Amino acid sequence: MTSLSPAPGTSPVQGLHHLTVMASDPQRNVDFYTQVLGQRLVKVTVNFDDPGTYHLYYGDRTGQPGTIMTHFPWPGARRGVRGNGEVVALAYSVPAASHAYWQDRLAQHGLNATASTRFGQPVLTFEDPDGTWIELAFDDGVPVQPWPASPVPADHELRGFHSVTAWVRDTDAVRQLLVGQLGFTEVGTEADPQGARTRFRGSGDGVGLFVDVVERPGQPRGTFGAGSVHHVALRTRDDAEQEAYMASLSEAGYRPTPVQDRQYFHSIYFREPNGVLFEIATDAPGFPDDEAVEELGRHLKLPAWFEPQRAQIEAHVPRILNREYGVTIGGRDLSSQPAPAQDEGDGQDEEDGQGVQVLTAGRPLADARVAMVLLHGRGGTAADILSLEGQFNLSAFTYLAPQADGNTWYPQSFLAPLAQNQPYLDRALATVDAVMGELAAQGIPASRVVLGGFSQGACLALEYASRTPGLGGVIAFSGGLITLDRTADLTGTPVFMGVDPRDGHIPLTRFEETVANLRARGANVDARVIPGLGHTINADELNAARAVMQGIAGAMG
């Protein structure tokens, strides 16, 4: 076994806190986890980054850390495809004597379960309605708080989490995180049909102790959609320890987000090099923080900052029935609405109608209400700039990144005489316009689009916004306006701009002229001159960009 000390100011991570998965039909999701698996619906709230979408939490009687399965349901969303760079399965701990009971119960509900043995323990694997692999590990784990209203007898109830399984290209990258940074212990490795399976154990003595990693070099990445795991959350004891982890992870290059207030816990998010998204979540304050234990799951609960939008939110979220109480929540009747059109293919590589390659990520376009268009810099690629999706970690957004021919949008410096960059600049602006047109055709107008870019892409983004008022927001990482003679009204448009005062590509004088021009036309410009930034993007800039995006998503209700 391999183990190391965790970061200074921290203790080893105890294990799993919760898992968050994307679903499609919310009623089907509720029925499966409460009526088939016998979990309690402990909280009905909304995605804080997209308040028009439910966030449904299932667990034991009070939703203790290590028992919490959560879902964002997107009605009509296309199903995801499992692959590297994501968690692909969640295993619950189940009493060993309940093996026959669960085989019969799953069969009665029409679920085909596959039996296997993993690290000496029997396991049953089956799919939930959206294709997420759910597993039962028969190990006599630690009992949790029973839910008296569960349709599953107390002797057979699920006992919280046992483990998650991630598929990765390189196990060592996960080892460096879990063992080297978070204090997990490496238990061992065994053969798996997909590759070598390595198990890591958290420091706790309760539920949710294990993270399994299956190494699959050369295999494709997963495609995000319904049934895909968005992130796995690990436990930390309190806010102070979380802050210490945030500092140590930042120093190690993981670029964690700032602390996010999730009402029932506080969170930071980061990706390891394979692409698996991790969260570190605090145990407190917990789900009974805003309603009595007896009332958990009966009502739509909103954080204080969304209460002014309650009527709008309640009218928009789909109507669901909590059969445990016979309570109906939400106002939108999905049965009266046509199902969204389903795209063919994997959604990762599209064209804008003019033959321009456009890479996509995040929320499926057919189900999104807000979008971000990202423009790469000179010599960069759409894939490079699209990787920022993982840093923003805002699941409400669909992300689109067009690819410039020859990896450049126009041949000369953005400060060169305009004629020297023609007709390439006009073509580049037309490409952005075509992407915006496709978004509008999908029901996402310019007011719900954030246009962002880096370096040459930032200059192009600013120029497009200057000529095309009405965008939801603009993000310019190291960029400036190409022309300063436009006068269109930009009142209220949020713009973030950042630059190093010694940036050799973006003179400070041009940056300041751009800021003055945009402000004179009514834009709300957050302009930051950042010594030592270099020609790159730092964490503070990403946080500022995220704030612009959250403002648009939050305003949707």
Coordinates of C-alpha atoms in Angstrom, one line a residue:
M1 CA 0.0 0.0 0.0
T2 CA 1.2 3.5 -0.8
S3 CA 0.3 6.5 1.3
L4 CA 1.7 10.0 1.8
S5 CA 1.0 12.9 4.1
P6 CA -1.6 15.4 2.9
A7 CA -1.0 19.1 2.3
P8 CA 0.1 21.3 5.3
G9 CA -2.9 22.4 7.4
T10 CA -5.1 19.5 6.3
S11 CA -5.9 16.0 7.4
P12 CA -6.3 13.1 4.9
V13 CA -9.6 13.3 2.9
Q14 CA -12.2 10.9 4.5
G15 CA -13.6 9.7 1.3
L16 CA -16.6 10.5 -0.9
H17 CA -19.1 13.3 -0.2
H18 CA -21.5 13.1 -3.2
L19 CA -21.7 12.4 -6.9
T20 CA -23.5 14.7 -9.4
V21 CA -24.9 13.2 -12.6
M22 CA -26.8 14.6 -15.5
A23 CA -30.3 13.1 -16.1
S24 CA -33.1 13.6 -18.6
D25 CA -36.6 13.1 -17.4
P26 CA -36.9 14.4 -13.8
Q27 CA -39.9 12.3 -12.8
R28 CA -38.3 9.1 -14.1
N29 CA -35.2 10.0 -12.1
V30 CA -37.2 10.6 -8.9
D31 CA -39.1 7.4 -9.3
F32 CA -36.0 5.3 -9.9
Y33 CA -33.9 6.5 -7.0
T34 CA -36.8 6.6 -4.5
Q35 CA -39.1 3.8 -5.5
V36 CA -36.5 1.3 -7.0
L37 CA -33.4 1.9 -5.0
G38 CA -35.3 3.1 -1.9
Q39 CA -33.4 6.3 -1.3
R40 CA -34.9 9.4 0.3
L41 CA -35.3 12.5 -1.8
V42 CA -33.7 14.8 0.8
K43 CA -33.6 18.0 -1.1
V44 CA -35.3 19.6 -4.1
T45 CA -33.6 22.8 -5.2
V46 CA -32.1 24.2 -8.4
N47 CA -28.7 24.3 -10.1
F48 CA -27.2 27.5 -8.6
D49 CA -25.5 28.2 -11.9
D50 CA -28.7 27.6 -13.9
P51 CA -31.8 28.2 -11.7
G52 CA -34.1 26.9 -14.4
T53 CA -32.8 23.4 -13.8
Y54 CA -33.6 21.2 -10.8
H55 CA -30.9 19.9 -8.5
L56 CA -32.2 16.7 -6.9
Y57 CA -30.5 15.1 -3.9
Y58 CA -31.0 11.5 -2.7
G59 CA -29.5 9.9 0.3
D60 CA -30.2 8.4 3.8
R61 CA -32.7 9.9 6.2
T62 CA -30.8 13.2 6.6
G63 CA -28.5 13.1 3.5
Q64 CA -25.3 12.5 5.3
P65 CA -22.0 13.0 3.4
G66 CA -21.1 9.7 1.7
T67 CA -24.8 8.9 0.8
I68 CA -25.7 11.8 -1.5
M69 CA -26.5 11.0 -5.1
T70 CA -27.4 14.2 -7.0
H71 CA -28.8 14.9 -10.4
F72 CA -29.3 17.8 -12.8
P73 CA -32.2 16.7 -15.1
W74 CA -32.3 18.2 -18.5
P75 CA -35.6 17.1 -20.2
G76 CA -34.9 15.5 -23.6
A77 CA -31.1 15.6 -23.3
R78 CA -29.2 13.2 -25.5
R79 CA -27.5 10.3 -23.7
G80 CA -23.8 10.6 -23.0
V81 CA -21.2 8.0 -24.1
R82 CA -18.8 6.6 -21.5
G83 CA -15.1 7.2 -22.0
N84 CA -11.8 8.3 -20.5
G85 CA -11.6 11.4 -18.4
E86 CA -14.8 10.8 -16.3
V87 CA -16.3 8.8 -13.5
V88 CA -18.4 6.0 -15.1
A89 CA -19.9 4.1 -12.2
L90 CA -21.1 4.6 -8.6
A91 CA -21.2 1.6 -6.2
Y92 CA -23.5 1.5 -3.1
S93 CA -22.6 -0.6 -0.1
V94 CA -25.2 -3.3 0.6
P95 CA -25.4 -5.9 3.4
A96 CA -23.8 -9.2 2.2
A97 CA -26.9 -11.2 3.2
S98 CA -29.0 -9.1 0.8
H99 CA -27.5 -10.4 -2.4
A100 CA -30.5 -12.6 -3.4
Y101 CA -33.0 -9.9 -2.3
W102 CA -31.4 -7.3 -4.7
Q103 CA -31.1 -9.8 -7.6
D104 CA -34.8 -10.5 -7.3
R105 CA -35.7 -6.8 -6.8
L106 CA -33.7 -5.6 -9.8
A107 CA -35.2 -8.4 -12.0
Q108 CA -38.8 -7.5 -10.9
H109 CA -38.1 -3.9 -12.1
G110 CA -36.8 -5.1 -15.5
L111 CA -33.1 -4.3 -14.8
N112 CA -30.5 -6.6 -16.2
A113 CA -27.7 -6.9 -13.6
T114 CA -24.2 -8.3 -14.3
A115 CA -22.5 -10.1 -11.5
S116 CA -18.8 -9.9 -10.9
T117 CA -16.2 -10.0 -8.1
R118 CA -14.0 -7.0 -7.3
F119 CA -11.2 -7.0 -4.8
G120 CA -12.8 -10.1 -3.3
Q121 CA -16.3 -8.7 -3.0
P122 CA -19.4 -9.6 -5.0
V123 CA -20.8 -6.8 -7.2
L124 CA -23.9 -6.3 -9.2
T125 CA -23.8 -3.7 -12.1
F126 CA -26.9 -2.3 -13.8
E127 CA -28.0 0.9 -15.5
D128 CA -30.3 3.6 -14.2
P129 CA -32.9 5.0 -16.7
D130 CA -30.3 7.3 -18.3
G131 CA -27.6 4.7 -18.6
T132 CA -25.5 5.6 -15.6
W133 CA -23.8 2.5 -14.2
I134 CA -25.0 1.8 -10.7
E135 CA -23.3 -1.0 -8.7
L136 CA -24.1 -2.8 -5.5
A137 CA -21.0 -3.9 -3.5
F138 CA -22.0 -6.6 -0.9
D139 CA -19.6 -5.8 1.9
D140 CA -21.5 -5.3 5.1
G141 CA -20.4 -1.7 5.3
V142 CA -21.2 0.8 8.0
P143 CA -25.0 1.3 8.5
V144 CA -26.4 4.8 7.8
Q145 CA -29.5 6.5 9.0
P146 CA -32.4 4.4 7.8
W147 CA -35.3 5.9 5.9
P148 CA -38.5 4.5 7.5
A149 CA -40.6 5.3 4.4
S150 CA -38.3 3.4 2.0
P151 CA -40.0 0.7 -0.1
V152 CA -36.9 -1.4 0.6
P153 CA -37.0 -3.3 4.0
A154 CA -34.5 -1.9 6.6
D155 CA -32.4 -5.1 6.5
H156 CA -31.7 -4.6 2.8
E157 CA -31.4 -0.9 2.5
L158 CA -28.5 0.7 0.8
R159 CA -25.8 1.7 3.2
G160 CA -24.4 4.8 1.4
F161 CA -21.6 4.8 -1.1
H162 CA -18.9 2.2 -1.4
S163 CA -16.9 3.5 -4.3
V164 CA -16.7 5.3 -7.7
T165 CA -15.0 4.1 -10.8
A166 CA -13.2 6.5 -13.2
W167 CA -11.8 5.6 -16.6
V168 CA -8.5 7.4 -17.4
R169 CA -5.6 7.3 -19.8
D170 CA -2.9 7.5 -17.0
T171 CA -3.5 6.2 -13.4
D172 CA -0.3 7.9 -12.1
A173 CA -1.8 11.3 -12.7
V174 CA -4.7 10.4 -10.3
R175 CA -2.3 8.8 -7.9
Q176 CA -0.4 12.1 -7.7
L177 CA -3.6 13.8 -6.7
L178 CA -5.3 11.3 -4.4
V179 CA -2.2 10.0 -2.6
G180 CA 0.2 12.9 -3.1
Q181 CA -2.2 15.8 -2.4
L182 CA -5.2 14.5 -0.6
G183 CA -3.8 11.7 1.7
F184 CA -5.5 8.7 0.2
T185 CA -3.9 5.3 0.5
E186 CA -3.3 3.1 -2.5
V187 CA -4.8 -0.3 -1.8
G188 CA -3.8 -2.4 -4.8
T189 CA -4.4 -3.2 -8.4
E190 CA -6.3 -6.0 -10.1
A191 CA -7.3 -6.9 -13.7
D192 CA -10.5 -5.4 -15.1
P193 CA -12.1 -6.1 -18.5
Q194 CA -11.3 -2.5 -19.5
G195 CA -7.7 -2.4 -18.1
A196 CA -5.8 -2.4 -14.8
R197 CA -8.1 -1.3 -11.9
T198 CA -6.3 0.5 -9.0
R199 CA -8.1 1.2 -5.8
F200 CA -7.5 4.2 -3.5
R201 CA -8.9 4.4 0.1
G202 CA -9.9 7.6 2.0
S203 CA -9.0 8.0 5.6
G204 CA -12.5 7.7 7.1
D205 CA -14.1 4.7 8.9
G206 CA -17.6 5.2 7.5
V207 CA -19.1 5.1 4.1
G208 CA -17.8 6.1 0.7
L209 CA -14.1 5.2 1.2
F210 CA -12.9 4.1 -2.2
V211 CA -12.0 5.6 -5.5
D212 CA -11.2 3.1 -8.3
V213 CA -9.3 4.1 -11.4
V214 CA -9.2 1.9 -14.5
E215 CA -6.3 2.7 -16.9
R216 CA -7.3 2.6 -20.6
P217 CA -4.5 4.1 -22.6
G218 CA -5.4 5.1 -26.2
Q219 CA -9.1 4.9 -25.6
P220 CA -11.5 7.7 -26.5
R221 CA -12.7 10.3 -24.1
G222 CA -16.3 10.3 -22.9
T223 CA -19.1 12.4 -24.5
F224 CA -21.1 14.4 -22.0
G225 CA -24.8 14.0 -21.9
A226 CA -27.7 12.4 -19.9
G227 CA -26.3 9.6 -17.7
S228 CA -22.8 11.2 -17.6
V229 CA -21.2 11.9 -14.2
H230 CA -20.5 15.7 -14.0
H231 CA -18.2 15.5 -11.0
V232 CA -17.3 13.5 -7.9
A233 CA -17.1 15.3 -4.6
L234 CA -14.7 14.4 -1.7
R235 CA -15.2 15.3 1.9
T236 CA -13.4 17.9 3.9
R237 CA -14.2 18.6 7.5
D238 CA -14.6 22.4 7.6
D239 CA -14.0 25.7 5.8
A240 CA -10.5 26.2 7.2
E241 CA -9.3 22.8 5.9
Q242 CA -11.0 23.5 2.5
E243 CA -9.1 26.8 2.3
A244 CA -5.8 24.9 3.0
Y245 CA -6.6 22.4 0.3
M246 CA -7.4 25.2 -2.2
A247 CA -4.0 26.8 -1.5
S248 CA -2.1 23.6 -1.8
L249 CA -3.9 22.5 -5.0
S250 CA -3.3 25.9 -6.5
E251 CA 0.4 25.6 -5.7
A252 CA 0.5 22.2 -7.3
G253 CA -1.1 23.6 -10.5
Y254 CA -4.6 22.1 -10.3
R255 CA -6.2 25.6 -10.6
P256 CA -9.1 25.1 -8.2
T257 CA -12.1 27.5 -8.4
P258 CA -12.9 29.9 -5.6
V259 CA -15.1 28.6 -2.8
Q260 CA -18.7 28.2 -4.1
D261 CA -21.6 28.5 -1.6
R262 CA -23.9 25.5 -2.4
Q263 CA -26.2 26.3 0.6
Y264 CA -25.8 22.9 2.2
F265 CA -22.0 22.7 1.8
H266 CA -19.2 24.8 0.4
S267 CA -17.3 23.6 -2.6
I268 CA -14.1 24.0 -4.7
Y269 CA -13.7 22.3 -8.1
F270 CA -10.7 21.2 -10.2
R271 CA -9.7 18.7 -12.8
E272 CA -6.8 16.3 -12.7
P273 CA -4.8 15.8 -15.9
N274 CA -7.0 13.0 -17.4
G275 CA -10.0 15.4 -17.2
V276 CA -11.9 13.9 -14.2
L277 CA -13.6 16.8 -12.4
F278 CA -13.3 16.7 -8.6
E279 CA -14.9 18.7 -6.0
I280 CA -13.9 19.1 -2.3
A281 CA -17.0 19.7 -0.2
T282 CA -17.5 20.5 3.4
D283 CA -19.7 18.3 5.7
A284 CA -21.6 21.3 7.1
P285 CA -24.1 22.9 7.2
G286 CA -26.1 19.9 5.8
F287 CA -29.5 19.5 4.3
P288 CA -31.6 20.1 7.5
D289 CA -30.1 23.6 7.6
D290 CA -33.2 25.2 5.9
E291 CA -36.0 22.8 6.7
A292 CA -36.8 20.2 9.4
V293 CA -35.7 16.6 8.9
E294 CA -39.4 15.6 8.6
E295 CA -39.9 18.1 5.8
L296 CA -36.9 17.1 3.7
G297 CA -37.8 16.7 0.0
R298 CA -41.4 18.1 0.3
H299 CA -40.7 21.6 -1.0
L300 CA -38.7 23.5 -3.6
K301 CA -36.0 25.1 -1.6
L302 CA -34.1 28.2 -3.0
P303 CA -31.1 30.1 -1.6
A304 CA -31.8 33.6 -0.4
W305 CA -30.4 35.2 -3.6
F306 CA -33.0 33.4 -5.8
E307 CA -36.0 34.0 -3.6
P308 CA -37.0 37.2 -5.5
Q309 CA -37.3 34.9 -8.6
R310 CA -39.3 32.2 -6.9
A311 CA -42.5 32.6 -9.0
Q312 CA -40.5 32.6 -12.3
I313 CA -38.4 29.6 -11.2
E314 CA -41.4 27.5 -9.9
A315 CA -43.3 28.2 -13.2
H316 CA -40.3 27.1 -15.3
V317 CA -39.1 23.9 -13.6
P318 CA -40.9 20.7 -14.6
R319 CA -43.8 19.4 -12.6
I320 CA -42.7 16.4 -10.5
L321 CA -44.5 14.2 -8.0
N322 CA -42.7 13.1 -4.8
R323 CA -44.5 9.8 -4.3
E324 CA -43.1 9.5 -0.7
Y325 CA -45.4 12.3 0.3
G326 CA -47.8 12.7 -2.6
V327 CA -46.5 16.2 -3.1
T328 CA -46.3 18.0 -6.5
I329 CA -43.5 20.5 -7.1
G330 CA -42.9 22.7 -10.1
G331 CA -45.3 24.1 -12.7
R332 CA -44.1 23.2 -16.2
D333 CA -46.0 20.2 -17.7
L334 CA -43.5 18.3 -19.8
S335 CA -46.2 15.9 -21.2
S336 CA -47.7 18.8 -23.2
Q337 CA -44.5 19.8 -24.9
P338 CA -42.8 18.1 -27.9
A339 CA -39.6 16.4 -27.2
P340 CA -36.5 18.4 -28.3
A341 CA -34.9 17.3 -31.5
Q342 CA -31.9 15.0 -31.0
D343 CA -28.7 15.6 -32.8
E344 CA -26.9 12.8 -34.6
G345 CA -23.3 12.0 -33.8
D346 CA -21.3 12.8 -30.7
G347 CA -21.8 16.6 -30.7
Q348 CA -18.1 17.3 -30.4
D349 CA -17.3 18.4 -33.9
E350 CA -19.8 20.4 -36.0
E351 CA -19.8 22.9 -38.9
D352 CA -21.3 26.4 -38.8
G353 CA -22.8 26.1 -42.3
Q354 CA -19.9 27.8 -44.0
G355 CA -17.6 24.8 -43.7
V356 CA -15.8 26.0 -40.5
Q357 CA -15.0 23.4 -37.9
V358 CA -16.7 24.2 -34.6
L359 CA -15.8 22.1 -31.5
T360 CA -18.4 21.9 -28.7
A361 CA -18.4 21.0 -25.1
G362 CA -20.6 21.4 -22.0
R363 CA -24.4 21.2 -22.1
P364 CA -25.8 19.7 -25.3
L365 CA -26.8 22.5 -27.6
A366 CA -30.4 21.3 -28.0
D367 CA -30.9 21.6 -24.3
A368 CA -28.9 24.8 -23.5
R369 CA -30.3 28.2 -22.8
V370 CA -27.0 30.1 -22.5
A371 CA -23.8 29.7 -24.5
M372 CA -20.2 30.8 -24.6
V373 CA -18.3 31.2 -27.9
L374 CA -14.5 30.9 -27.5
L375 CA -12.0 32.2 -30.0
H376 CA -8.4 30.9 -29.9
G377 CA -5.3 32.9 -30.3
R378 CA -2.8 33.0 -33.2
G379 CA -1.2 29.6 -33.5
G380 CA -3.7 28.1 -31.1
T381 CA -6.5 25.7 -31.7
A382 CA -10.2 25.4 -31.0
A383 CA -9.4 22.5 -28.7
D384 CA -6.9 24.6 -26.7
I385 CA -9.4 27.4 -26.0
L386 CA -12.3 24.9 -25.4
S387 CA -10.3 23.4 -22.5
L388 CA -11.3 26.5 -20.5
E389 CA -14.8 24.8 -20.2
G390 CA -13.3 22.7 -17.4
Q391 CA -12.0 25.8 -15.6
F392 CA -15.3 27.6 -15.8
N393 CA -17.3 24.6 -14.6
L394 CA -20.7 26.1 -15.3
S395 CA -23.0 23.3 -16.4
A396 CA -25.7 25.7 -17.7
F397 CA -23.5 26.6 -20.7
T398 CA -23.0 25.1 -24.0
Y399 CA -19.5 26.0 -25.3
L400 CA -18.6 26.4 -29.0
A401 CA -15.1 27.1 -30.4
P402 CA -14.6 27.6 -34.1
Q403 CA -11.2 26.7 -35.6
A404 CA -9.4 29.3 -37.7
D405 CA -7.9 28.2 -41.0
G406 CA -4.2 27.8 -40.5
N407 CA -4.7 28.5 -36.8
T408 CA -4.8 32.3 -37.4
W409 CA -7.8 34.6 -37.8
Y410 CA -5.9 37.3 -39.8
P411 CA -2.2 37.5 -40.9
Q412 CA -0.9 40.8 -39.3
S413 CA -0.9 42.4 -35.9
F414 CA -4.3 43.7 -34.8
L415 CA -2.6 47.2 -34.9
A416 CA -1.6 46.9 -38.5
P417 CA -3.5 49.1 -41.1
L418 CA -6.9 47.5 -41.6
A419 CA -6.3 46.8 -45.3
Q420 CA -3.3 44.5 -44.4
N421 CA -5.6 42.1 -42.6
Q422 CA -8.3 42.0 -45.3
P423 CA -10.2 40.0 -46.4
Y424 CA -9.2 37.7 -43.6
L425 CA -10.6 39.9 -40.8
D426 CA -14.0 40.1 -42.5
R427 CA -14.0 36.3 -43.0
A428 CA -13.2 35.9 -39.3
L429 CA -16.0 38.2 -38.2
A430 CA -18.3 36.3 -40.6
T431 CA -17.4 33.0 -38.9
V432 CA -18.3 34.4 -35.5
D433 CA -21.5 35.7 -37.0
A434 CA -22.3 32.3 -38.4
V435 CA -21.9 30.7 -35.0
M436 CA -24.1 33.3 -33.5
G437 CA -26.7 32.7 -36.2
E438 CA -26.7 28.9 -35.4
L439 CA -27.1 29.6 -31.7
A440 CA -30.1 32.0 -32.5
A441 CA -31.6 29.2 -34.7
Q442 CA -31.4 26.9 -31.7
G443 CA -33.2 29.4 -29.5
I444 CA -30.2 31.1 -27.9
P445 CA -30.2 34.8 -28.8
A446 CA -27.1 37.0 -28.6
S447 CA -28.2 38.4 -25.2
R448 CA -27.6 34.9 -23.7
V449 CA -24.2 34.5 -25.3
V450 CA -20.8 35.3 -23.8
L451 CA -18.2 35.9 -26.5
G452 CA -14.6 35.3 -25.3
G453 CA -11.2 34.9 -26.6
F454 CA -7.4 34.9 -25.9
S455 CA -4.9 37.2 -27.6
Q456 CA -5.8 37.4 -31.3
G457 CA -9.1 35.7 -30.4
A458 CA -9.7 38.4 -27.7
C459 CA -9.1 41.1 -30.3
L460 CA -11.6 39.5 -32.6
A461 CA -14.1 39.0 -29.8
L462 CA -13.9 42.7 -28.9
E463 CA -14.2 43.8 -32.5
Y464 CA -17.2 41.7 -33.1
A465 CA -18.9 42.9 -29.9
S466 CA -18.0 46.5 -30.9
R467 CA -19.8 46.1 -34.3
T468 CA -22.6 43.9 -33.1
P469 CA -24.4 45.2 -29.9
G470 CA -26.6 43.1 -27.8
L471 CA -24.2 40.4 -26.6
G472 CA -24.8 39.0 -23.1
G473 CA -21.1 39.5 -22.2
V474 CA -17.6 39.8 -23.6
I475 CA -14.4 38.2 -22.2
A476 CA -11.0 39.4 -23.5
F477 CA -7.9 37.7 -22.1
S478 CA -5.0 39.9 -23.4
G479 CA -6.7 41.8 -26.2
G480 CA -7.8 45.1 -27.5
L481 CA -10.1 46.7 -30.1
I482 CA -8.9 46.4 -33.7
T483 CA -10.8 49.6 -34.7
L484 CA -11.7 52.6 -32.4
D485 CA -14.2 54.4 -34.7
R486 CA -17.3 52.4 -33.9
T487 CA -20.1 54.2 -32.0
A488 CA -22.9 51.6 -31.5
D489 CA -24.6 51.7 -28.1
L490 CA -23.2 49.1 -25.7
T491 CA -25.1 50.2 -22.6
G492 CA -25.1 47.5 -19.9
T493 CA -23.0 45.0 -21.8
P494 CA -20.6 43.4 -19.2
V495 CA -17.0 43.2 -20.4
F496 CA -14.0 41.7 -18.7
M497 CA -10.5 42.6 -19.9
G498 CA -7.1 41.7 -18.5
V499 CA -3.5 42.4 -19.6
D500 CA 0.0 42.5 -18.4
P501 CA 1.4 46.1 -18.6
R502 CA 4.4 44.7 -20.4
D503 CA 2.6 42.4 -22.8
G504 CA 4.6 42.5 -26.1
H505 CA 1.5 41.7 -28.2
I506 CA -1.1 44.0 -26.6
P507 CA 0.4 47.5 -25.8
L508 CA -1.0 49.0 -22.6
T509 CA -1.9 52.2 -24.4
R510 CA -4.2 50.2 -26.8
F511 CA -5.7 48.3 -23.9
E512 CA -6.5 51.6 -22.1
E513 CA -7.9 53.2 -25.3
T514 CA -10.2 50.1 -25.7
V515 CA -11.4 50.4 -22.2
A516 CA -12.2 54.1 -22.6
N517 CA -14.0 53.5 -25.9
L518 CA -16.2 50.8 -24.5
R519 CA -17.0 52.7 -21.3
A520 CA -17.9 55.8 -23.3
R521 CA -20.5 53.7 -25.2
G522 CA -22.1 52.4 -22.0
A523 CA -20.4 49.0 -21.5
N524 CA -19.8 47.9 -17.9
V525 CA -16.0 47.2 -18.2
D526 CA -14.0 45.3 -15.6
A527 CA -10.5 46.2 -16.8
R528 CA -7.5 44.8 -14.9
V529 CA -3.8 45.5 -15.5
I530 CA -2.0 42.6 -14.0
P531 CA 1.8 42.9 -13.5
G532 CA 3.6 39.6 -14.0
L533 CA 0.7 38.0 -15.9
G534 CA 2.7 37.5 -19.1
H535 CA 0.8 36.6 -22.2
T536 CA -1.4 34.0 -20.5
I537 CA -4.5 33.6 -18.4
N538 CA -4.5 33.4 -14.6
A539 CA -6.9 32.2 -12.0
D540 CA -8.2 35.7 -11.1
E541 CA -9.1 36.3 -14.8
L542 CA -10.9 33.0 -14.9
N543 CA -12.9 33.9 -11.8
A544 CA -13.8 37.3 -13.3
A545 CA -15.0 35.6 -16.5
R546 CA -17.0 33.1 -14.5
A547 CA -18.7 36.0 -12.7
V548 CA -19.8 37.5 -16.0
M549 CA -21.2 34.1 -17.1
Q550 CA -23.0 33.4 -13.8
G551 CA -24.7 36.8 -14.1
I552 CA -26.2 35.8 -17.4
A553 CA -27.2 32.3 -16.3
G554 CA -28.6 33.5 -13.0
A555 CA -30.7 36.2 -14.8
M556 CA -32.4 33.4 -16.8
G557 CA -34.4 32.1 -13.8

